[in-house]
Coordinates of C-alpha atoms in Angstrom, one line a residue:
M1 CA -1.8 28.9 -94.8
T2 CA 0.0 31.8 -96.7
G3 CA -1.3 35.0 -97.9
T4 CA -0.3 33.0 -101.9
M5 CA -1.9 29.5 -101.4
L6 CA -5.4 31.7 -100.5
Y7 CA -5.4 34.0 -103.4
L8 CA -4.8 31.0 -105.6
R9 CA -7.5 28.7 -103.1
S10 CA -9.6 31.4 -103.8
R11 CA -9.4 31.5 -107.7
R12 CA -9.8 28.4 -108.0
V13 CA -6.0 28.4 -109.9
P14 CA -5.6 24.1 -108.7
M15 CA -9.0 23.4 -110.6
A16 CA -8.1 25.8 -113.6
L17 CA -4.4 24.5 -113.8
V18 CA -5.8 20.8 -114.0
A19 CA -8.6 21.6 -117.0
A20 CA -5.2 23.5 -119.0
V21 CA -3.2 21.3 -118.8
G22 CA -5.2 18.2 -118.8
G23 CA -7.1 19.9 -122.1
A24 CA -3.6 20.5 -123.6
A25 CA -1.9 17.1 -123.0
V26 CA -5.6 15.1 -124.9
V27 CA -4.3 17.1 -127.6
W28 CA -1.1 16.4 -127.3
A29 CA -1.4 12.9 -127.4
L30 CA -4.4 12.6 -130.1
C31 CA -1.6 14.4 -132.5
L32 CA 1.2 12.1 -130.9
A33 CA -1.0 8.8 -131.7
F34 CA -2.5 9.9 -134.7
A35 CA -1.0 12.4 -137.0
E36 CA 1.1 12.1 -139.9
E37 CA 3.6 15.1 -139.1
R38 CA 5.7 15.9 -136.1
D39 CA 4.0 19.2 -136.3
I40 CA 1.2 20.0 -135.0
T41 CA -1.0 22.1 -137.5
V42 CA -1.5 25.7 -137.0
L43 CA -5.3 25.7 -136.4
V44 CA -4.9 23.0 -133.7
V45 CA -2.0 25.1 -132.1
V46 CA -4.5 28.0 -132.0
M47 CA -7.3 25.9 -130.6
T48 CA -5.2 24.6 -128.2
V49 CA -3.9 28.0 -127.0
L50 CA -7.3 29.1 -126.7
L51 CA -8.2 26.5 -124.6
M52 CA -5.9 27.4 -122.0
V53 CA -6.7 30.6 -122.3
A54 CA -10.3 29.9 -121.7
A55 CA -9.8 27.6 -119.0
L56 CA -6.9 29.7 -117.3
S57 CA -10.0 32.4 -117.5
A58 CA -11.6 31.6 -114.7
T59 CA -9.0 32.3 -112.3
L60 CA -9.0 36.7 -113.4
A61 CA -11.8 37.0 -110.3
G62 CA -12.1 35.3 -107.0
P63 CA -15.2 34.9 -105.6
D64 CA -16.3 38.7 -104.0
E65 CA -15.2 41.2 -106.9
H66 CA -16.3 43.9 -104.3
L67 CA -13.1 41.9 -101.6
D68 CA -10.8 42.7 -104.4
R69 CA -10.8 46.5 -104.4
T70 CA -10.8 46.9 -100.5
A71 CA -8.3 44.5 -98.7
S72 CA -5.0 45.7 -98.0
M73 CA -3.1 44.4 -100.8
R74 CA -1.7 46.2 -103.3
W75 CA -4.0 44.5 -106.0
P76 CA -2.5 46.1 -109.6
W77 CA 1.2 44.0 -109.2
W78 CA -0.7 41.0 -108.0
R79 CA -3.2 41.4 -110.9
A80 CA -0.5 41.6 -113.3
A81 CA 1.9 39.3 -111.7
H82 CA -1.6 36.6 -112.1
L83 CA -0.9 37.1 -115.3
I84 CA 2.3 36.9 -116.2
A85 CA 2.0 33.5 -114.4
A86 CA -0.7 32.4 -116.8
L87 CA 1.4 33.4 -119.8
L88 CA 4.1 31.2 -118.5
V89 CA 2.6 28.1 -117.6
V90 CA 0.2 28.6 -121.1
L91 CA 4.2 28.7 -122.6
A92 CA 5.7 26.3 -120.2
V93 CA 3.3 23.4 -121.5
L94 CA 3.2 24.2 -125.1
L95 CA 7.1 24.7 -126.0
V96 CA 8.0 21.8 -123.5
T97 CA 6.6 19.4 -126.5
Q98 CA 9.6 20.7 -129.6
H99 CA 11.3 17.8 -127.6
T100 CA 8.8 15.5 -128.4
G101 CA 7.3 13.5 -131.3
A102 CA 4.4 16.3 -131.3
R103 CA 5.0 19.6 -130.9
F104 CA 2.8 22.1 -130.3
G105 CA 4.7 24.6 -132.7
P106 CA 6.3 26.9 -134.3
A107 CA 6.9 28.7 -130.7
A108 CA 6.5 32.4 -131.7
L109 CA 3.0 31.7 -133.6
V110 CA 2.5 30.4 -129.6
V111 CA 4.3 32.9 -128.1
R112 CA 2.0 35.8 -129.9
D113 CA -1.3 33.9 -129.7
A114 CA -1.5 32.8 -125.7
A115 CA -0.2 36.8 -125.3
G116 CA -2.4 38.3 -127.4
L117 CA -6.1 36.2 -126.0
L118 CA -4.5 36.2 -122.4
G119 CA -4.7 40.4 -123.2
L120 CA -7.9 39.8 -125.1
T121 CA -9.5 38.2 -122.0
A122 CA -8.1 40.1 -119.2
L123 CA -9.4 42.8 -121.1
C124 CA -13.0 41.0 -121.7
A125 CA -12.9 40.9 -118.0
S126 CA -12.2 43.9 -116.9
V127 CA -15.2 45.3 -119.5
V128 CA -17.3 42.4 -118.9
G129 CA -15.9 40.5 -115.3
A130 CA -14.1 37.5 -115.8
A131 CA -17.5 34.8 -115.8
R132 CA -18.0 35.8 -119.6
S133 CA -14.9 37.1 -120.2
W134 CA -14.1 34.1 -122.6
F135 CA -17.2 34.8 -125.2
L136 CA -15.2 37.2 -127.2
P137 CA -11.8 35.1 -127.7
L138 CA -14.2 32.4 -128.9
G139 CA -15.7 33.3 -131.3
W140 CA -13.3 35.5 -132.9
T141 CA -10.4 33.0 -132.6
V142 CA -12.5 30.0 -134.2
V143 CA -13.7 32.4 -137.5
A144 CA -10.3 34.0 -137.5
A145 CA -8.6 30.3 -137.2
M146 CA -10.8 29.2 -140.0
Y147 CA -10.5 31.7 -142.4
P148 CA -7.3 33.8 -142.1
Q149 CA -7.3 36.9 -144.4
Q150 CA -4.2 37.9 -146.2
G151 CA -3.0 41.7 -146.7
V152 CA -2.7 44.4 -143.3
W153 CA -6.0 45.0 -142.5
G154 CA -6.9 40.7 -143.0
A155 CA -4.1 40.0 -140.6
T156 CA -4.8 42.6 -138.1
A157 CA -9.0 41.4 -138.1
T158 CA -7.6 37.4 -138.3
W159 CA -4.4 38.0 -136.5
Q160 CA -4.6 34.5 -134.7
G161 CA -4.5 32.5 -137.4
Q162 CA -2.1 34.1 -139.6
P163 CA 1.6 32.9 -140.4
P164 CA 4.1 33.7 -137.3
G165 CA 6.2 35.7 -139.4
S166 CA 3.2 38.0 -140.3
D167 CA 4.2 41.5 -138.6
A168 CA 0.6 42.6 -138.6
A169 CA -0.2 40.2 -136.3
M170 CA 2.1 40.8 -133.8
L171 CA 1.4 43.9 -133.6
T172 CA -1.9 43.4 -133.3
A173 CA -1.0 40.7 -130.5
G174 CA 1.5 42.6 -128.4
V175 CA -1.5 45.8 -129.2
L176 CA -3.8 43.6 -126.7
A177 CA -2.1 42.0 -124.9
L178 CA -0.5 45.1 -123.8
G179 CA -3.7 46.7 -122.9
G180 CA -5.5 43.6 -121.0
L181 CA -2.7 43.7 -118.9
I182 CA -2.7 47.3 -117.9
A183 CA -6.6 47.3 -117.8
Y184 CA -6.5 44.2 -115.8
S185 CA -4.1 45.1 -113.5
M186 CA -5.7 48.8 -113.2
A187 CA -9.7 48.0 -112.9
G188 CA -9.2 44.2 -112.0
P189 CA -12.3 43.0 -112.6
A190 CA -15.9 43.8 -114.2
R191 CA -18.3 44.1 -110.4
R192 CA -20.7 41.3 -110.7
E193 CA -25.0 43.0 -109.8
A194 CA -25.7 40.9 -106.4
S195 CA -28.2 38.7 -108.1
E196 CA -26.0 37.4 -110.4

């Protein structure tokens, strides 16, 4: 078995992919069957991105974080590639629906929210560990998507639910994406105590 396959299995990537893609497929099928509009609403798009990111957050740490720091691999490159691959999975699954009867979009919203939420999740994984990394993105996104605010400060605080053209939301998502990529790539997931 190759190193890549061992890495993917140790991170439970196949199971997370089934959960993420399966969840998005269920949402898409329900929208295709019951929605009157071809475009899926912004709230449903944001929550579907969140669902996929939360499912993929389980892959941000292996069963032994200490091994991740002692192996003879260049972990920052592996971790960065891992986050970029997760982003590409979310984007590919949701943007392929542009040519179907129910589409997740607009594309700028999907890209912004996927990058920002993955970055926020990676940042949380670096601070509190991968097992709890989805808590903050879930809580923040549910409130922000249901109650988006106006103005620069409001758009910054509720960037997930803002229209795709919002510069403040794009800047916030970009900062979170870049910060999460750097923090997770360099530090990796937070270490767990032996009792966890």
